[in-house]
Tab-separated table of C-alpha atoms in Angstrom:
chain	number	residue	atom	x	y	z
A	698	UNK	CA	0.000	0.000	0.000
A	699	UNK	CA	1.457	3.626	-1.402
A	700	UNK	CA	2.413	5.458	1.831
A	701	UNK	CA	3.784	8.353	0.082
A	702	UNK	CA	4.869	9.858	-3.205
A	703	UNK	CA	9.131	11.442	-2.723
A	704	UNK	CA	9.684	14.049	-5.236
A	705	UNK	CA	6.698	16.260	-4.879
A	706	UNK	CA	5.363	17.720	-1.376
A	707	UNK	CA	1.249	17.427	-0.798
A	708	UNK	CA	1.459	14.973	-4.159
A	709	UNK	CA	-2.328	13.454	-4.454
A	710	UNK	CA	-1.554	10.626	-7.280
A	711	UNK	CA	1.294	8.895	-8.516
A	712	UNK	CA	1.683	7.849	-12.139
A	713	UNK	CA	4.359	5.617	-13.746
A	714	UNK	CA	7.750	6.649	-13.190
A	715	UNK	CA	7.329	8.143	-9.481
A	716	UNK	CA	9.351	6.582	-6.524
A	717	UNK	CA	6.696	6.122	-3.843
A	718	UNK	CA	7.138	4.801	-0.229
A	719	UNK	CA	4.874	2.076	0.370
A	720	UNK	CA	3.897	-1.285	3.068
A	721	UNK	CA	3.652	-4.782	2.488
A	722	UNK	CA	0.344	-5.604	3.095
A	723	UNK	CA	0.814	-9.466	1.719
A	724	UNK	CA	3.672	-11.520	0.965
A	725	UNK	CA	4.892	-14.433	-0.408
A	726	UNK	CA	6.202	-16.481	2.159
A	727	UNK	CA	10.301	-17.477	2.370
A	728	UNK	CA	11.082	-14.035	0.094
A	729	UNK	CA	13.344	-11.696	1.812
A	730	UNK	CA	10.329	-9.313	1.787
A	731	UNK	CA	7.771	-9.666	4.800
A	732	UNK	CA	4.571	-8.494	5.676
A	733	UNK	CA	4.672	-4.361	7.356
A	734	UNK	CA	7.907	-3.755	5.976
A	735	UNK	CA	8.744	-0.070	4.578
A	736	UNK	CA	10.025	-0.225	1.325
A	737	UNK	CA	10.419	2.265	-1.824
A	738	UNK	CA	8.849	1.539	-5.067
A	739	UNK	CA	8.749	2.414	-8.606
A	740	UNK	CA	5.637	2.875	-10.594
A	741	UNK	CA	5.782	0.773	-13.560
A	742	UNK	CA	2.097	-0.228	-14.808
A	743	UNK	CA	-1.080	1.607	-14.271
A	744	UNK	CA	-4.374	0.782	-14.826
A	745	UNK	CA	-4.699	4.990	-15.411
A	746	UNK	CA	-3.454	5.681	-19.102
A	747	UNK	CA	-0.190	7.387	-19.739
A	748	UNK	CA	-0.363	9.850	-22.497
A	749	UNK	CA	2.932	10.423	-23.929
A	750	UNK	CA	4.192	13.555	-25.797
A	751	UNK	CA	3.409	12.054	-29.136
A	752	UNK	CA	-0.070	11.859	-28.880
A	753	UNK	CA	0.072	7.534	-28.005
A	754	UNK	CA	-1.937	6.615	-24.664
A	755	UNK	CA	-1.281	3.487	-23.095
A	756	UNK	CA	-2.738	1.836	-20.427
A	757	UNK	CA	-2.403	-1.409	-18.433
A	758	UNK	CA	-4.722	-4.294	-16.601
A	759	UNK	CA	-2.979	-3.766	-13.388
A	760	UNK	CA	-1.080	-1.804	-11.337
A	761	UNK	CA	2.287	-3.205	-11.088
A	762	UNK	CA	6.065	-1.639	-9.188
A	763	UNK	CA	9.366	-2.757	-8.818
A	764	UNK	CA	10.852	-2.525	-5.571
A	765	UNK	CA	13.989	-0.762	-5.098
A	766	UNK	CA	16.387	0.464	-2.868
A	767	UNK	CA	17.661	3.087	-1.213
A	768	UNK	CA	20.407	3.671	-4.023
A	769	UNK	CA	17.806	2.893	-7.276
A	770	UNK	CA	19.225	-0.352	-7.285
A	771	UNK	CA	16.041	-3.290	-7.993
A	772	UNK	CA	15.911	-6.036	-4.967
A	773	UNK	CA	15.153	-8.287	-7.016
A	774	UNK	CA	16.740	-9.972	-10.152
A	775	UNK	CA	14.222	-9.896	-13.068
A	776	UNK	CA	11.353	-8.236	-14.084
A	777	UNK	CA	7.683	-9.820	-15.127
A	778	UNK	CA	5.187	-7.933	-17.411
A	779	UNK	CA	5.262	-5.440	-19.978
A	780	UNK	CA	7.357	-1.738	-19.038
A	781	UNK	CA	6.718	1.475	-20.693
A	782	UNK	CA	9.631	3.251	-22.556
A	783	UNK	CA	8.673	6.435	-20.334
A	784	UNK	CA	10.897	5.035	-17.603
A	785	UNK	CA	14.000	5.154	-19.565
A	786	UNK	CA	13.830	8.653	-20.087
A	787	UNK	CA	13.316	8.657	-16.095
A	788	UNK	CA	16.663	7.277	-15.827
A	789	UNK	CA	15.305	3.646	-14.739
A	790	UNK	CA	17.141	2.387	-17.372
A	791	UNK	CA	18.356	-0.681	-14.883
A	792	UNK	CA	14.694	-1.669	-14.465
A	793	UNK	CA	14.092	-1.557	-18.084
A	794	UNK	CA	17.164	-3.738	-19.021
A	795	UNK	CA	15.628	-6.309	-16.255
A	796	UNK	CA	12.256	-6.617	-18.248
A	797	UNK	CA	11.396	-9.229	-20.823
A	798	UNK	CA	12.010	-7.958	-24.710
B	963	UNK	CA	-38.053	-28.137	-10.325
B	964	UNK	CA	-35.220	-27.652	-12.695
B	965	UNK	CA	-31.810	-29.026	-12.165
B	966	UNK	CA	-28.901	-29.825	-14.214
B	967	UNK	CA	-27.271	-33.195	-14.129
B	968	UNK	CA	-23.743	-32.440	-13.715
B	969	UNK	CA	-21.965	-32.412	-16.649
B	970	UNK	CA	-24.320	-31.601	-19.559
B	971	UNK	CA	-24.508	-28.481	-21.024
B	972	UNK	CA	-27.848	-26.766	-21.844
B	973	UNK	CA	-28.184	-26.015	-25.540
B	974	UNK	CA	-31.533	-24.095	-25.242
B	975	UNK	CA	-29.798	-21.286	-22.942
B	976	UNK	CA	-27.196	-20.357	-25.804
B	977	UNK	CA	-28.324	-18.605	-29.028
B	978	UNK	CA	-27.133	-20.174	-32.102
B	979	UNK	CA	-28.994	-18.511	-34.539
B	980	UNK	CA	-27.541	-18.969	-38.269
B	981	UNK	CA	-25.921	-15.159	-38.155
B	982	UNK	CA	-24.650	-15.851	-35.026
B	983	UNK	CA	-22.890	-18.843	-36.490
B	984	UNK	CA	-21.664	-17.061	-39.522
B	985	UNK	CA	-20.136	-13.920	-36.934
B	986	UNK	CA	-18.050	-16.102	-34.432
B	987	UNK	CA	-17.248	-19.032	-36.220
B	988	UNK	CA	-15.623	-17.515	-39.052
B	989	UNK	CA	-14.461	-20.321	-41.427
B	990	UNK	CA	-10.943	-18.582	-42.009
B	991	UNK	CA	-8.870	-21.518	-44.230
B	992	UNK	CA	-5.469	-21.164	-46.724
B	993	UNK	CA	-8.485	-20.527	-49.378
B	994	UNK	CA	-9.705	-17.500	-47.616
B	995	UNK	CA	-6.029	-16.173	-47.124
B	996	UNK	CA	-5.279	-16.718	-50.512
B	997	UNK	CA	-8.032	-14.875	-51.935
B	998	UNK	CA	-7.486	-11.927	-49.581
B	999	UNK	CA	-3.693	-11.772	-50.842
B	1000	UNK	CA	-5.049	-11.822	-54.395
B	1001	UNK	CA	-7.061	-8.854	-53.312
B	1002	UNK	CA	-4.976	-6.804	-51.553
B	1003	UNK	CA	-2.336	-7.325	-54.720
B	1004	UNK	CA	-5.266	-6.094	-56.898
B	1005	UNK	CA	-6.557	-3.485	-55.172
B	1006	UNK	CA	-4.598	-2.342	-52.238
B	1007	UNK	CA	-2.630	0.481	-52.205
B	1008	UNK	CA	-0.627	2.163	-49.259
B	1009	UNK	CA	-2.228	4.448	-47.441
B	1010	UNK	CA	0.326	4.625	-44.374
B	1011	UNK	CA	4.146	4.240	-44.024
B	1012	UNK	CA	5.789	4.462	-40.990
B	1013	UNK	CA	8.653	7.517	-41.570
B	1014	UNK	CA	12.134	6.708	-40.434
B	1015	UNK	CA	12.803	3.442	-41.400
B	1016	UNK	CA	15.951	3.142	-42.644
B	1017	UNK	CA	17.381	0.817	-45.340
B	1018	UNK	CA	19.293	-2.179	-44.256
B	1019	UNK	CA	22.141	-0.362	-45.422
B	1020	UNK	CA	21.921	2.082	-43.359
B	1021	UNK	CA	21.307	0.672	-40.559
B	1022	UNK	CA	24.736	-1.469	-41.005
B	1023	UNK	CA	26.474	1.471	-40.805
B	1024	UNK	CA	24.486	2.657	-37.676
B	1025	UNK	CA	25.874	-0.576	-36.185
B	1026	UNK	CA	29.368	-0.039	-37.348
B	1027	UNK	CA	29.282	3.242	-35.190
B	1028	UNK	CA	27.856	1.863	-32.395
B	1029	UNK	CA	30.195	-0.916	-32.414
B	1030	UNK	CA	33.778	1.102	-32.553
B	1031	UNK	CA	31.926	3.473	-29.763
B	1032	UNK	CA	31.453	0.179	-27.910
B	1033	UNK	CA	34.831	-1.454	-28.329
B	1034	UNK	CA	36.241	2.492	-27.584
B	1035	UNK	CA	34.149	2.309	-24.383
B	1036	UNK	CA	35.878	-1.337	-23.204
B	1037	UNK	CA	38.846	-0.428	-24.185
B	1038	UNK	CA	39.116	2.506	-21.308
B	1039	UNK	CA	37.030	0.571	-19.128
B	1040	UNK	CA	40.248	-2.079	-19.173
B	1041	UNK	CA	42.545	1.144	-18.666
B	1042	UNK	CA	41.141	1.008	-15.669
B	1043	UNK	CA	41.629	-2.267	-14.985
B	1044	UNK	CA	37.918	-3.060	-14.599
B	1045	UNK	CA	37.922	-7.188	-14.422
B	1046	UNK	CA	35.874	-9.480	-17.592
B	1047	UNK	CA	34.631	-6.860	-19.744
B	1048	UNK	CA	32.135	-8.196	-22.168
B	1049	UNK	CA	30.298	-6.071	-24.882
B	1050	UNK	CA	26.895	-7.567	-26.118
B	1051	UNK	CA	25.182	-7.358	-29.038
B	1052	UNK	CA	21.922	-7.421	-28.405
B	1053	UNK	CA	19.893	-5.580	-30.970
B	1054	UNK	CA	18.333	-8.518	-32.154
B	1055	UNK	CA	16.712	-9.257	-28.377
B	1056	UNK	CA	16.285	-5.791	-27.644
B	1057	UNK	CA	14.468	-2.812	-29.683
B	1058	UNK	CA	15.882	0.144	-27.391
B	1059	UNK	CA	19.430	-0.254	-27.751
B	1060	UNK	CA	21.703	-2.041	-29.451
B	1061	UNK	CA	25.161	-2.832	-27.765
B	1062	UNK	CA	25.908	-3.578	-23.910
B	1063	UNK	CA	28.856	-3.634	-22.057
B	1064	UNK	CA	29.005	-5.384	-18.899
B	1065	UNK	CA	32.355	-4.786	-16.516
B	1066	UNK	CA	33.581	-5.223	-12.880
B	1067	UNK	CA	34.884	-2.855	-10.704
B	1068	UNK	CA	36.011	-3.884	-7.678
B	1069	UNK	CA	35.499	-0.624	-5.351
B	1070	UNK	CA	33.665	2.471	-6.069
B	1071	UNK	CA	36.213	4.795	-6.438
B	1072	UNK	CA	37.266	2.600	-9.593
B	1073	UNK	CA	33.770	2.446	-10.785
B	1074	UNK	CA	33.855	6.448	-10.101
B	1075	UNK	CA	36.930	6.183	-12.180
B	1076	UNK	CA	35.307	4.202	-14.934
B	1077	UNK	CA	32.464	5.995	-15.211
B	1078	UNK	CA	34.211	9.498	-15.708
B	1079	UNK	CA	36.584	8.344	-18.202
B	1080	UNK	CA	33.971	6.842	-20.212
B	1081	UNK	CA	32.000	9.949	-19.883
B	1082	UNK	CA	35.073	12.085	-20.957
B	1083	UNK	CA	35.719	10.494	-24.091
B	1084	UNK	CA	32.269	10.081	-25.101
B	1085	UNK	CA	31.767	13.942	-24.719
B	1086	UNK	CA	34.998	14.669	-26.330
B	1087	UNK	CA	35.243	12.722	-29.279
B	1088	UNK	CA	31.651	11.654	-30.079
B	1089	UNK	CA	29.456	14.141	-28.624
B	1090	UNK	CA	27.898	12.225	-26.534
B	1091	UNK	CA	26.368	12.666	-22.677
B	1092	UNK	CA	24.872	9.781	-20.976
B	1093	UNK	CA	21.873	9.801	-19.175
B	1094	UNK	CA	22.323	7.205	-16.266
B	1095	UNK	CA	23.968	7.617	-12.523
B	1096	UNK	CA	25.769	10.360	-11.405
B	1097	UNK	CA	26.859	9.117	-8.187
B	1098	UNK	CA	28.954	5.930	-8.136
B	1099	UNK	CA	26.425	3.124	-7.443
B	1100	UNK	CA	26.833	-0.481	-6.876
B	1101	UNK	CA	25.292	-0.941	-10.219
B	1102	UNK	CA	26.303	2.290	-12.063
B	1103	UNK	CA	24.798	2.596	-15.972
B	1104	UNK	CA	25.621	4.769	-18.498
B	1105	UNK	CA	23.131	5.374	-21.140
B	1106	UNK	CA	24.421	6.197	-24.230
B	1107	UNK	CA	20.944	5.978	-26.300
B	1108	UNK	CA	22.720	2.780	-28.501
B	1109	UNK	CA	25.319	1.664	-26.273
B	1110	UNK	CA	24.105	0.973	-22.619
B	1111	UNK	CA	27.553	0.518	-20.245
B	1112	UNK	CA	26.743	-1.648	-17.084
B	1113	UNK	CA	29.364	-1.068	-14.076
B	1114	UNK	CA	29.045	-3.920	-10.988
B	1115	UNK	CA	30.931	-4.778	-7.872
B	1116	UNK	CA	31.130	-8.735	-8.433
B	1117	UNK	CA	28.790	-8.863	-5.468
B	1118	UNK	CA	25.595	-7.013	-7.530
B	1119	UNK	CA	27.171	-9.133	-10.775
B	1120	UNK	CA	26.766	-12.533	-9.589
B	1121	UNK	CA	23.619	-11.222	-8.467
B	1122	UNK	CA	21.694	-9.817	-11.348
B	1123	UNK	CA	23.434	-11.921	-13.928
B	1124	UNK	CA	22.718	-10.242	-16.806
B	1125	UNK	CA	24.624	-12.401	-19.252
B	1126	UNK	CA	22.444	-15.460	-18.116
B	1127	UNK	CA	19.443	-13.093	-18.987
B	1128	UNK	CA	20.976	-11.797	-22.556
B	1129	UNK	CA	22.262	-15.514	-23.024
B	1130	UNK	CA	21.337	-15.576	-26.194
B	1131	UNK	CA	22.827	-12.178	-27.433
B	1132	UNK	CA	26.281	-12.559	-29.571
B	1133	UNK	CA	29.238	-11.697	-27.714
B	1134	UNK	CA	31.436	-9.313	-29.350
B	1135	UNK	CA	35.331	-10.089	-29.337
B	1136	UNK	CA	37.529	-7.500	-28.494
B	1137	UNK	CA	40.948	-6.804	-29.198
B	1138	UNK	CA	43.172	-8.476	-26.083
B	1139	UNK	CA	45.523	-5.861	-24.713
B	1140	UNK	CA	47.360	-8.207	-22.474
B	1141	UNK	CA	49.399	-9.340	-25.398
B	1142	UNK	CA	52.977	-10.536	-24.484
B	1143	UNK	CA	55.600	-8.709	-25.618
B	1144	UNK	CA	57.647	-9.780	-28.788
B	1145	UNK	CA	61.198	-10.488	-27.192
B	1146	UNK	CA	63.604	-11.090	-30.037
């Protein structure tokens, strides 16, 4: 659950490419995640549509993040679903390079 | 009192009018395909290209650059004395770049060190300014737009293990400095 958005004070909404702070609510058990841990996340699927500058609006089933770090770094090793190209230009490039095709 | 013995499907609850039939169970065969194709060779035209597709030609050259800015790239990353450099060609895997170069540095002042040589002689002799991490990181990357430089500690490399992931990507050879001298 999204605790808070960084990068923008009194933020309402989050869209792809924000860093949010945000508690485990359920996990998957023997993961070095648990349940009620803090962690930061990036924004990498919405079910709200991203318009990009050209126009194109995309728009996913879910909402989906990565988990990362304190550094930027992912915690975990690969990526699962479809990424939007936005978060290269966000300088997630390591997240992007993670993800299938 | 209606009830359903389990297993059998009632027939009456579904419509299967004729159009119905003829809508959803399309009878799409090699006939059908040929015929379109005769069509479409008859009577299509283009109505829409894509701009900025380049001929094949073209895009060979492309390559070329990318790859001497790649091999360029290694080649100071092994000034530094960054460990198992490998550059990857992974255009064929990959639509947003088209060369990566994986190397280990084994503390971050070398990966510091790495990372502003590279960016030096990308800005001075090709142009170029990377979009990536600023601050040494244990996974620092440079993003060159075609050429994406990776940067690990062997902890984060053995981690990720990105050559597993781009296993099937070609592995460029590059040329070995550690070449023994010729003693006559």
């Amino acid at each position: 659950m999204c605790i808070r958005v960084i990068g923008a004070s009194n933020c309402r909404y989050a869209y792809i490419g924000d860093v949010i702070i945000a508690v485990i609510k359920e996990a998957v058990p023997n993961t070095p995640l648990e349940r009620s841990e803090i962690i930061r996340a990036v924004i990498v699927r919405t079910r709200k549509e991203l318009k990009h500058e050209n126009w194109m609006i995309i728009q996913y089933d879910d909402n989906a993040t990565v988990v990362i770090d304190q550094e930027g770094n992912p915690k975990g090793t690969r990526i699962f679903g479809a990424i939007a190209r936005k978060l290269r230009q966000l300088n997630f490039t390591k997240i992007v390079s993670l993800a299938p095709e | 009192m209606n009830f359903n013995p389990r297993g059998s499907l009632l027939p009456s609850l579904y419509a299967y009018g004729k159009e119905a039939d003829d809508a959803f169970l399309s009878k799409v065969n090699e006939d059908t395909d040929e015929m379109f194709d005769d069509l479409m060779k008859k009577y299509g035209e283009v109505v829409f290209k894509k701009n900025g597709r380049k001929s094949p030609s073209a895009e060979l050259d492309d390559d070329a650059e990318s790859l001497s800015f790649a091999v360029e790239m290694a080649k100071v990353a092994s000034d530094v004395k960054a460990a198992d450099i490998r550059v990857l060609f992974v255009k064929p895997l990959v639509y947003w770049t088209r060369f990566f170069i994986i190397a280990t540095a084994f503390s971050r002042p070398q990966i510091d060190a790495i990372g502003s040589r590279i960016r030096d002689l990308a800005e001075k002799k090709y142009g170029k300014v990377p979009s990536g991490d600023a601050k040494p990181n244990s996974w620092t990357l440079l993003d060159f737009g075609d050429v994406v430089v990776h940067i690990f500690l062997p902890q984060q490399r053995a981690f990720y293990n990105l050559e597993e992931f781009y296993g099937n990507a070609t592995l460029i050879e590059l040329p070995s400095e550690t070449q023994p001298p010729f003693h006559t």
